[in-house]
Short mmCIF file of N, CA and C in Angstrom, two decimals:
data_model
loop_
_atom_site.label_atom_id
_atom_site.label_comp_id
_atom_site.label_asym_id
_atom_site.label_seq_id
_atom_site.Cartn_x
_atom_site.Cartn_y
_atom_site.Cartn_z
N MET A 95 -16.24 -61.42 -17.39
CA MET A 95 -15.12 -60.58 -17.94
C MET A 95 -16.33 -59.39 -18.65
N ASN A 96 -17.42 -59.65 -19.22
CA ASN A 96 -18.34 -58.71 -19.73
C ASN A 96 -18.76 -57.91 -18.69
N SER A 97 -19.14 -58.33 -17.20
CA SER A 97 -19.43 -57.70 -16.32
C SER A 97 -18.42 -56.67 -15.89
N ILE A 98 -17.15 -56.96 -15.84
CA ILE A 98 -16.14 -55.71 -15.67
C ILE A 98 -15.81 -54.72 -16.47
N ILE A 99 -16.36 -55.27 -17.94
CA ILE A 99 -16.12 -54.02 -19.15
C ILE A 99 -17.36 -53.07 -18.76
N ASN A 100 -18.61 -53.81 -18.28
CA ASN A 100 -19.97 -52.91 -18.23
C ASN A 100 -19.67 -52.06 -17.10
N VAL A 101 -18.90 -52.42 -15.82
CA VAL A 101 -18.84 -51.66 -14.90
C VAL A 101 -17.69 -50.72 -15.19
N SER A 102 -16.99 -50.80 -15.84
CA SER A 102 -16.05 -49.84 -16.17
C SER A 102 -16.60 -48.62 -17.23
N LYS A 103 -17.28 -48.80 -17.89
CA LYS A 103 -18.24 -48.33 -18.51
C LYS A 103 -18.74 -47.18 -17.51
N LYS A 104 -19.27 -47.77 -16.86
CA LYS A 104 -20.27 -47.09 -15.64
C LYS A 104 -19.27 -45.89 -14.96
N PHE A 105 -18.24 -46.04 -14.82
CA PHE A 105 -17.36 -45.32 -14.03
C PHE A 105 -16.56 -44.44 -15.03
N VAL A 106 -16.81 -44.39 -16.22
CA VAL A 106 -16.09 -43.21 -17.15
C VAL A 106 -16.82 -42.04 -16.59
N PRO A 107 -18.18 -41.75 -16.56
CA PRO A 107 -18.56 -40.68 -16.16
C PRO A 107 -18.10 -39.96 -14.80
N ALA A 108 -17.58 -40.88 -14.02
CA ALA A 108 -16.69 -40.68 -12.83
C ALA A 108 -15.65 -39.91 -13.02
N GLN A 109 -15.02 -39.78 -13.88
CA GLN A 109 -13.75 -39.28 -14.26
C GLN A 109 -14.24 -37.94 -14.37
N TRP A 110 -14.86 -37.78 -15.40
CA TRP A 110 -15.06 -36.37 -15.59
C TRP A 110 -15.60 -35.35 -14.56
N LEU A 111 -16.51 -36.15 -13.47
CA LEU A 111 -16.82 -35.82 -12.38
C LEU A 111 -15.59 -35.46 -11.23
N LEU A 112 -14.67 -36.29 -11.53
CA LEU A 112 -13.49 -35.68 -10.67
C LEU A 112 -12.60 -34.70 -11.41
N TYR A 113 -12.45 -34.73 -12.67
CA TYR A 113 -12.03 -33.41 -13.37
C TYR A 113 -12.95 -32.02 -13.08
N LEU A 114 -14.23 -32.31 -12.75
CA LEU A 114 -14.96 -31.38 -12.75
C LEU A 114 -14.88 -30.52 -11.20
N VAL A 115 -14.43 -31.43 -10.46
CA VAL A 115 -14.34 -31.23 -9.01
C VAL A 115 -13.27 -30.42 -8.82
N VAL A 116 -11.87 -31.17 -9.51
CA VAL A 116 -10.77 -30.73 -9.20
C VAL A 116 -10.40 -29.08 -9.83
N PHE A 117 -11.43 -28.64 -10.86
CA PHE A 117 -11.43 -27.93 -11.67
C PHE A 117 -12.24 -26.60 -10.95
N ILE A 118 -12.99 -27.01 -10.43
CA ILE A 118 -14.00 -26.23 -9.34
C ILE A 118 -13.00 -25.66 -8.03
N GLY A 119 -12.41 -26.96 -7.69
CA GLY A 119 -11.55 -26.56 -6.37
C GLY A 119 -10.72 -25.57 -6.60
N ILE A 120 -9.65 -25.49 -7.83
CA ILE A 120 -8.71 -24.85 -8.25
C ILE A 120 -9.18 -23.44 -8.58
N HIS A 121 -10.46 -23.19 -9.27
CA HIS A 121 -10.97 -22.04 -9.67
C HIS A 121 -11.35 -21.43 -8.10
N THR A 122 -11.99 -22.05 -7.31
CA THR A 122 -12.31 -21.51 -5.96
C THR A 122 -10.86 -21.08 -4.94
N VAL A 123 -9.83 -22.10 -5.06
CA VAL A 123 -8.76 -21.12 -4.29
C VAL A 123 -7.94 -19.81 -5.12
N PHE A 124 -8.13 -19.76 -6.46
CA PHE A 124 -7.60 -18.48 -7.04
C PHE A 124 -8.31 -17.29 -6.85
N THR A 125 -9.80 -17.78 -6.88
CA THR A 125 -10.61 -16.42 -6.78
C THR A 125 -10.84 -16.01 -5.12
N THR A 126 -10.55 -16.72 -4.42
CA THR A 126 -10.32 -16.42 -2.73
C THR A 126 -9.31 -15.46 -2.64
N ILE A 127 -8.15 -16.08 -3.17
CA ILE A 127 -6.93 -15.78 -3.06
C ILE A 127 -6.87 -13.97 -3.94
N ASN A 128 -7.46 -13.99 -4.88
CA ASN A 128 -7.74 -12.48 -5.54
C ASN A 128 -8.67 -11.49 -4.81
N ARG A 129 -9.33 -12.10 -4.31
CA ARG A 129 -10.46 -11.34 -3.51
C ARG A 129 -9.83 -10.86 -2.02
N ALA A 130 -8.86 -12.19 -1.56
CA ALA A 130 -8.09 -11.61 -0.29
C ALA A 130 -7.62 -10.68 -0.02
N LYS A 131 -6.58 -10.17 -1.46
CA LYS A 131 -5.79 -9.22 -1.34
C LYS A 131 -6.11 -8.01 -0.92
N ASN A 132 -7.12 -7.60 -1.11
CA ASN A 132 -7.76 -6.14 -0.69
C ASN A 132 -8.48 -6.54 0.66
N LEU A 133 -8.41 -7.81 1.30
CA LEU A 133 -9.38 -8.08 2.54
C LEU A 133 -9.11 -6.88 3.53
N PHE A 134 -8.10 -6.52 4.00
CA PHE A 134 -7.72 -5.91 4.99
C PHE A 134 -7.46 -4.21 4.30
N ILE A 135 -7.88 -3.85 3.65
CA ILE A 135 -7.46 -2.53 3.08
C ILE A 135 -9.20 -2.01 3.01
N ASN A 136 -9.38 -0.95 3.80
CA ASN A 136 -10.45 -0.47 3.89
C ASN A 136 -10.84 0.88 2.79
N ASN A 137 -11.81 0.94 2.09
CA ASN A 137 -11.88 2.09 1.28
C ASN A 137 -12.57 3.42 1.93
N SER A 138 -11.82 3.73 2.98
CA SER A 138 -11.98 5.00 3.71
C SER A 138 -11.53 6.02 3.15
N GLY A 139 -11.75 7.25 3.39
CA GLY A 139 -11.02 8.48 3.14
C GLY A 139 -9.78 8.58 3.39
N GLU A 140 -9.11 7.83 4.59
CA GLU A 140 -7.99 7.79 4.54
C GLU A 140 -7.15 7.03 3.36
N THR A 141 -7.67 5.98 2.85
CA THR A 141 -7.08 5.16 1.57
C THR A 141 -7.16 5.94 0.36
N ALA A 142 -8.29 6.73 0.25
CA ALA A 142 -8.43 7.41 -1.09
C ALA A 142 -7.79 8.61 -1.07
N ALA A 143 -7.17 9.18 0.23
CA ALA A 143 -6.27 10.49 0.39
C ALA A 143 -4.85 9.96 -0.33
N ILE A 144 -4.24 8.59 0.43
CA ILE A 144 -3.32 8.35 0.42
C ILE A 144 -3.34 8.12 -1.10
N GLN A 145 -3.76 7.24 -1.89
CA GLN A 145 -4.18 6.73 -3.10
C GLN A 145 -3.56 8.09 -4.16
N GLU A 146 -4.34 8.86 -3.55
CA GLU A 146 -4.46 10.58 -4.33
C GLU A 146 -2.93 10.93 -4.29
N ALA A 147 -2.39 11.07 -3.29
CA ALA A 147 -0.82 11.46 -3.44
C ALA A 147 -0.05 10.62 -3.93
N VAL A 148 -0.23 9.18 -3.95
CA VAL A 148 0.60 8.14 -4.95
C VAL A 148 0.48 8.77 -6.00
N ILE A 149 -0.50 8.90 -6.59
CA ILE A 149 -1.06 9.41 -7.82
C ILE A 149 -0.26 10.34 -8.55
N TRP A 150 -0.62 11.17 -7.36
CA TRP A 150 0.64 12.53 -7.71
C TRP A 150 1.73 12.71 -7.64
N TYR A 151 2.29 11.69 -7.08
CA TYR A 151 3.76 11.32 -6.82
C TYR A 151 4.12 11.19 -8.07
N ARG A 152 3.49 10.08 -8.52
CA ARG A 152 3.95 9.22 -9.87
C ARG A 152 4.08 10.03 -11.13
N ASN A 153 3.17 11.43 -11.01
CA ASN A 153 3.36 12.12 -12.13
C ASN A 153 3.84 12.97 -11.93
N SER A 154 4.59 13.13 -10.91
CA SER A 154 5.68 14.54 -10.84
C SER A 154 6.99 14.21 -11.06
N TYR A 155 7.71 15.13 -10.93
CA TYR A 155 9.37 14.68 -11.21
C TYR A 155 10.12 14.41 -10.13
N PHE A 156 9.43 14.10 -9.16
CA PHE A 156 10.17 14.08 -7.68
C PHE A 156 10.00 12.44 -7.65
N GLU A 157 9.72 12.05 -8.79
CA GLU A 157 10.21 10.36 -8.11
C GLU A 157 11.42 9.47 -8.60
N THR A 158 12.27 10.07 -8.29
CA THR A 158 13.95 9.95 -7.75
C THR A 158 13.98 10.44 -6.24
N SER A 159 13.35 11.29 -5.80
CA SER A 159 13.44 11.51 -4.38
C SER A 159 13.25 10.49 -3.27
N LYS A 160 13.97 10.52 -2.32
CA LYS A 160 13.85 9.36 -1.30
C LYS A 160 12.49 9.67 -0.41
N ILE A 161 11.87 8.89 -0.12
CA ILE A 161 10.17 9.34 0.48
C ILE A 161 10.03 8.80 1.79
N TYR A 162 9.61 9.48 2.74
CA TYR A 162 9.76 9.33 4.21
C TYR A 162 8.23 9.17 4.54
N TYR A 163 7.84 8.23 5.08
CA TYR A 163 6.42 8.25 5.24
C TYR A 163 6.15 7.84 6.84
N PHE A 164 4.47 7.74 7.07
CA PHE A 164 4.31 7.30 8.60
C PHE A 164 3.54 6.32 8.36
N ASP A 165 2.21 6.37 7.19
CA ASP A 165 1.38 5.53 6.71
C ASP A 165 1.86 3.93 6.37
N PRO A 166 1.63 3.25 7.12
CA PRO A 166 2.58 1.81 6.66
C PRO A 166 1.87 1.51 5.21
N PHE A 167 0.64 2.07 4.62
CA PHE A 167 0.07 1.67 3.35
C PHE A 167 0.91 2.30 2.06
N VAL A 168 1.81 3.51 2.24
CA VAL A 168 2.13 4.28 1.30
C VAL A 168 3.11 3.16 0.77
N PRO A 169 4.19 2.42 1.27
CA PRO A 169 4.96 1.96 0.47
C PRO A 169 4.17 0.74 -0.29
N TYR A 170 3.26 0.46 0.07
CA TYR A 170 2.52 -0.47 -0.48
C TYR A 170 1.54 -0.04 -1.79
N TYR A 171 1.09 1.15 -1.93
CA TYR A 171 0.57 1.85 -3.04
C TYR A 171 1.75 2.23 -3.78
N LEU A 172 2.92 2.58 -3.36
CA LEU A 172 3.75 2.91 -4.31
C LEU A 172 4.88 1.76 -4.86
N TYR A 173 4.08 0.74 -4.47
CA TYR A 173 4.97 -0.50 -4.90
C TYR A 173 6.40 -0.39 -4.75
N LYS A 174 6.53 -0.31 -3.39
CA LYS A 174 8.06 0.10 -2.97
C LYS A 174 8.36 -0.74 -1.82
N ASP A 175 9.49 -1.43 -2.27
CA ASP A 175 10.03 -2.24 -0.86
C ASP A 175 10.17 -1.66 0.64
N PRO A 176 9.55 -1.62 1.51
CA PRO A 176 9.67 -0.92 2.75
C PRO A 176 10.85 -0.85 3.63
N PHE A 177 11.55 -2.26 3.54
CA PHE A 177 12.90 -2.59 4.06
C PHE A 177 14.19 -2.15 2.72
N ASN A 178 13.86 -1.58 1.93
CA ASN A 178 14.73 -0.75 0.82
C ASN A 178 15.04 0.65 1.45
N ASP A 179 16.12 0.99 2.46
CA ASP A 179 16.19 2.10 2.98
C ASP A 179 16.93 3.22 2.08
N LEU A 180 17.36 2.71 0.46
CA LEU A 180 17.80 3.61 -0.15
C LEU A 180 16.42 4.31 -0.88
N GLU A 181 15.44 3.97 -0.81
CA GLU A 181 14.25 4.45 -1.70
C GLU A 181 13.29 5.01 -0.87
N ILE A 182 13.00 4.59 0.30
CA ILE A 182 11.74 4.59 1.17
C ILE A 182 12.18 4.46 2.68
N GLN A 183 11.76 5.07 3.89
CA GLN A 183 11.74 4.84 4.94
C GLN A 183 10.80 5.34 5.83
N ILE A 184 10.23 4.49 6.72
CA ILE A 184 9.72 5.01 7.41
C ILE A 184 10.07 5.94 8.54
N ALA A 185 9.28 7.31 8.67
CA ALA A 185 9.94 8.37 9.62
C ALA A 185 9.00 8.37 11.13
N ASN A 186 9.46 8.92 12.01
CA ASN A 186 9.01 9.38 13.27
C ASN A 186 10.13 10.45 13.91
N LYS A 187 9.72 10.74 15.06
CA LYS A 187 10.18 11.88 15.58
C LYS A 187 11.93 11.99 15.99
N ASN A 188 12.47 10.67 15.79
CA ASN A 188 13.62 10.54 16.10
C ASN A 188 14.60 11.04 14.82
N VAL A 189 14.08 10.42 13.48
CA VAL A 189 14.39 10.78 12.13
C VAL A 189 14.60 12.53 11.99
N PHE A 190 13.44 13.27 12.53
CA PHE A 190 13.54 14.73 12.38
C PHE A 190 14.46 15.16 13.32
N ILE A 191 14.69 14.70 14.72
CA ILE A 191 15.32 15.41 15.29
C ILE A 191 16.73 14.84 15.31
N SER A 192 17.30 13.98 14.62
CA SER A 192 18.57 13.61 14.36
C SER A 192 18.95 14.16 13.18
N ASN A 193 18.00 15.10 12.36
CA ASN A 193 18.49 15.44 10.85
C ASN A 193 18.64 14.29 9.87
N GLY A 194 17.76 13.53 10.13
CA GLY A 194 17.84 12.27 9.34
C GLY A 194 17.32 12.13 8.12
N ILE A 195 16.81 13.09 7.73
CA ILE A 195 16.22 13.26 6.38
C ILE A 195 17.18 14.07 5.37
N ILE A 196 17.46 13.64 4.27
CA ILE A 196 18.39 14.06 2.99
C ILE A 196 17.55 15.34 2.36
N ASN A 197 18.43 15.84 2.07
CA ASN A 197 17.95 16.98 1.29
C ASN A 197 17.12 16.75 -0.01
N GLN A 198 16.14 17.20 -0.37
CA GLN A 198 14.95 16.72 -1.71
C GLN A 198 14.42 15.53 -1.50
N GLY A 199 14.43 15.22 0.26
CA GLY A 199 13.56 14.08 0.49
C GLY A 199 12.03 14.16 0.75
N LEU A 200 11.19 13.35 0.00
CA LEU A 200 9.90 13.73 0.43
C LEU A 200 9.26 13.10 1.44
N ILE A 201 8.28 13.98 2.33
CA ILE A 201 7.90 13.45 3.38
C ILE A 201 6.16 13.39 3.02
N PHE A 202 5.51 12.29 3.43
CA PHE A 202 4.42 11.87 3.43
C PHE A 202 3.74 12.08 5.06
N TRP A 203 3.34 13.31 5.08
CA TRP A 203 2.66 13.59 6.59
C TRP A 203 1.11 13.16 6.19
N ASP A 204 0.40 12.41 7.21
CA ASP A 204 -0.88 12.28 7.37
C ASP A 204 -1.24 12.48 8.81
N ASN A 205 -2.45 12.98 9.01
CA ASN A 205 -3.08 13.30 9.95
C ASN A 205 -3.71 12.23 11.03
N HIS A 206 -3.14 10.94 10.46
CA HIS A 206 -3.49 9.97 11.66
C HIS A 206 -2.12 9.25 12.36
N PHE A 207 -1.28 8.63 11.33
CA PHE A 207 -0.12 8.10 11.78
C PHE A 207 0.87 8.91 12.29
N ALA A 208 1.02 10.26 11.65
CA ALA A 208 2.13 10.88 12.01
C ALA A 208 2.21 11.77 13.31
N PRO A 209 1.00 12.33 13.86
CA PRO A 209 1.13 12.98 15.14
C PRO A 209 1.14 11.81 16.13
N ASN A 210 0.45 10.75 15.99
CA ASN A 210 -0.12 9.79 17.21
C ASN A 210 1.23 9.02 16.72
N GLU A 211 1.52 8.13 16.19
CA GLU A 211 2.76 7.27 16.23
C GLU A 211 3.64 7.72 15.88
N GLY A 212 3.98 8.57 15.15
CA GLY A 212 5.15 9.10 14.66
C GLY A 212 5.72 10.39 15.14
N GLY A 213 4.95 10.75 16.28
CA GLY A 213 5.00 12.11 17.19
C GLY A 213 5.72 13.16 16.41
N VAL A 214 5.03 13.45 15.34
CA VAL A 214 5.53 14.50 14.12
C VAL A 214 4.09 15.11 14.04
N PRO A 215 3.94 16.27 15.01
CA PRO A 215 2.85 17.05 14.49
C PRO A 215 2.77 18.02 13.54
N LEU A 216 1.69 18.58 12.47
CA LEU A 216 1.96 19.37 11.20
C LEU A 216 2.97 20.25 11.40
N ASN A 217 2.67 21.11 12.47
CA ASN A 217 3.49 22.21 12.77
C ASN A 217 4.91 21.98 12.50
N LEU A 218 5.36 21.01 13.20
CA LEU A 218 6.84 21.16 12.82
C LEU A 218 7.42 20.88 11.61
N LEU A 219 6.56 20.59 10.63
CA LEU A 219 7.13 20.55 9.34
C LEU A 219 6.49 22.14 8.59
N SER A 220 5.25 22.36 8.91
CA SER A 220 4.84 23.84 8.11
C SER A 220 5.53 24.93 8.81
N GLU A 221 6.01 25.00 9.98
CA GLU A 221 6.77 25.84 10.44
C GLU A 221 8.09 26.31 10.25
N SER A 222 8.63 25.20 9.65
CA SER A 222 10.11 24.98 9.71
C SER A 222 10.74 25.69 8.11
N SER A 223 11.64 26.16 8.24
CA SER A 223 12.21 26.63 6.86
C SER A 223 13.07 25.68 6.14
N ASP A 224 13.42 24.71 6.99
CA ASP A 224 14.00 23.44 6.18
C ASP A 224 12.73 22.69 5.04
N PHE A 225 11.58 22.81 5.21
CA PHE A 225 10.61 21.94 4.53
C PHE A 225 9.91 23.06 3.69
N GLN A 226 9.23 22.38 2.87
CA GLN A 226 8.54 23.03 1.72
C GLN A 226 7.43 22.16 1.34
N GLN A 227 6.36 22.90 1.42
CA GLN A 227 5.24 21.94 1.52
C GLN A 227 4.81 22.15 -0.25
N LEU A 228 4.48 21.02 -0.83
CA LEU A 228 4.53 20.44 -2.05
C LEU A 228 2.79 20.56 -2.29
N LYS A 229 2.19 19.61 -1.58
CA LYS A 229 0.90 19.33 -1.95
C LYS A 229 0.17 19.18 -0.98
N GLU A 230 -1.14 19.15 -0.83
CA GLU A 230 -2.08 18.46 0.16
C GLU A 230 -3.48 17.78 -0.55
N PHE A 231 -3.62 16.73 0.04
CA PHE A 231 -4.94 15.69 -0.23
C PHE A 231 -5.69 15.72 0.92
N SER A 232 -6.91 15.82 0.76
CA SER A 232 -7.95 15.83 1.88
C SER A 232 -9.22 14.78 1.32
N SER A 233 -9.52 13.79 2.09
CA SER A 233 -10.74 13.39 1.88
C SER A 233 -12.10 13.85 2.85
N ASP A 234 -13.38 13.73 2.21
CA ASP A 234 -14.45 14.05 2.94
C ASP A 234 -14.58 13.90 4.58
N ASP A 235 -13.99 12.91 4.62
CA ASP A 235 -14.29 12.62 6.22
C ASP A 235 -13.18 13.32 7.12
N GLY A 236 -12.45 14.39 6.74
CA GLY A 236 -11.46 14.97 7.38
C GLY A 236 -9.80 14.32 7.63
N PHE A 237 -9.58 13.33 6.49
CA PHE A 237 -8.16 12.93 6.88
C PHE A 237 -7.46 13.67 5.55
N SER A 238 -6.26 13.88 5.76
CA SER A 238 -5.42 14.59 4.87
C SER A 238 -4.07 13.90 4.95
N VAL A 239 -3.26 14.20 3.87
CA VAL A 239 -2.19 13.71 3.49
C VAL A 239 -1.28 15.10 2.88
N VAL A 240 -0.37 15.45 3.58
CA VAL A 240 0.47 16.40 3.12
C VAL A 240 1.65 16.00 2.83
N VAL A 241 2.33 16.62 1.61
CA VAL A 241 3.34 16.30 0.95
C VAL A 241 4.53 17.50 1.40
N PHE A 242 5.56 17.24 2.02
CA PHE A 242 6.70 18.12 2.17
C PHE A 242 7.95 17.81 1.32
N LYS A 243 8.69 18.71 0.95
CA LYS A 243 10.18 18.37 0.52
C LYS A 243 11.05 19.29 1.37
N LYS A 244 12.15 18.50 1.83
CA LYS A 244 13.39 18.96 2.71
C LYS A 244 14.25 19.90 1.47
N ILE A 245 14.19 21.11 1.52
CA ILE A 245 14.78 22.19 0.80
C ILE A 245 16.54 22.22 1.58
N ARG A 246 16.53 21.98 2.92
CA ARG A 246 17.94 22.23 3.51
C ARG A 246 18.25 21.45 4.52
#
């Protein structure tokens, strides 16, 4: 009987070791998840220009306007649900051709996704009397975001 008590006393530190291993495991999981949040977001000029435009938008009085965007990170940085068509909607050439942009709607045009995937060149908006250019944001590597408002 004494030998069983002596053996159990030797394994008490093992219980603390188990707690330590569990704690380290949980800490590792949460640290990995926290670091993985920005794993697929590069810190390029593209991201910087979009973030600059989003900060401007949040500080402007246009926050109730519906947003049309081309770059898929715009709703992410705005903390908006990209599937809520009442607040935000992805734009493409068909939306412009069918006159699907509501009055006072804001268009976040960028020189990567808008002309390539969206099929909407900058001159389509800048030369149209239906749109007013509000602000332009540029990065050092030539990426730009231009915010337009539909006025008619």
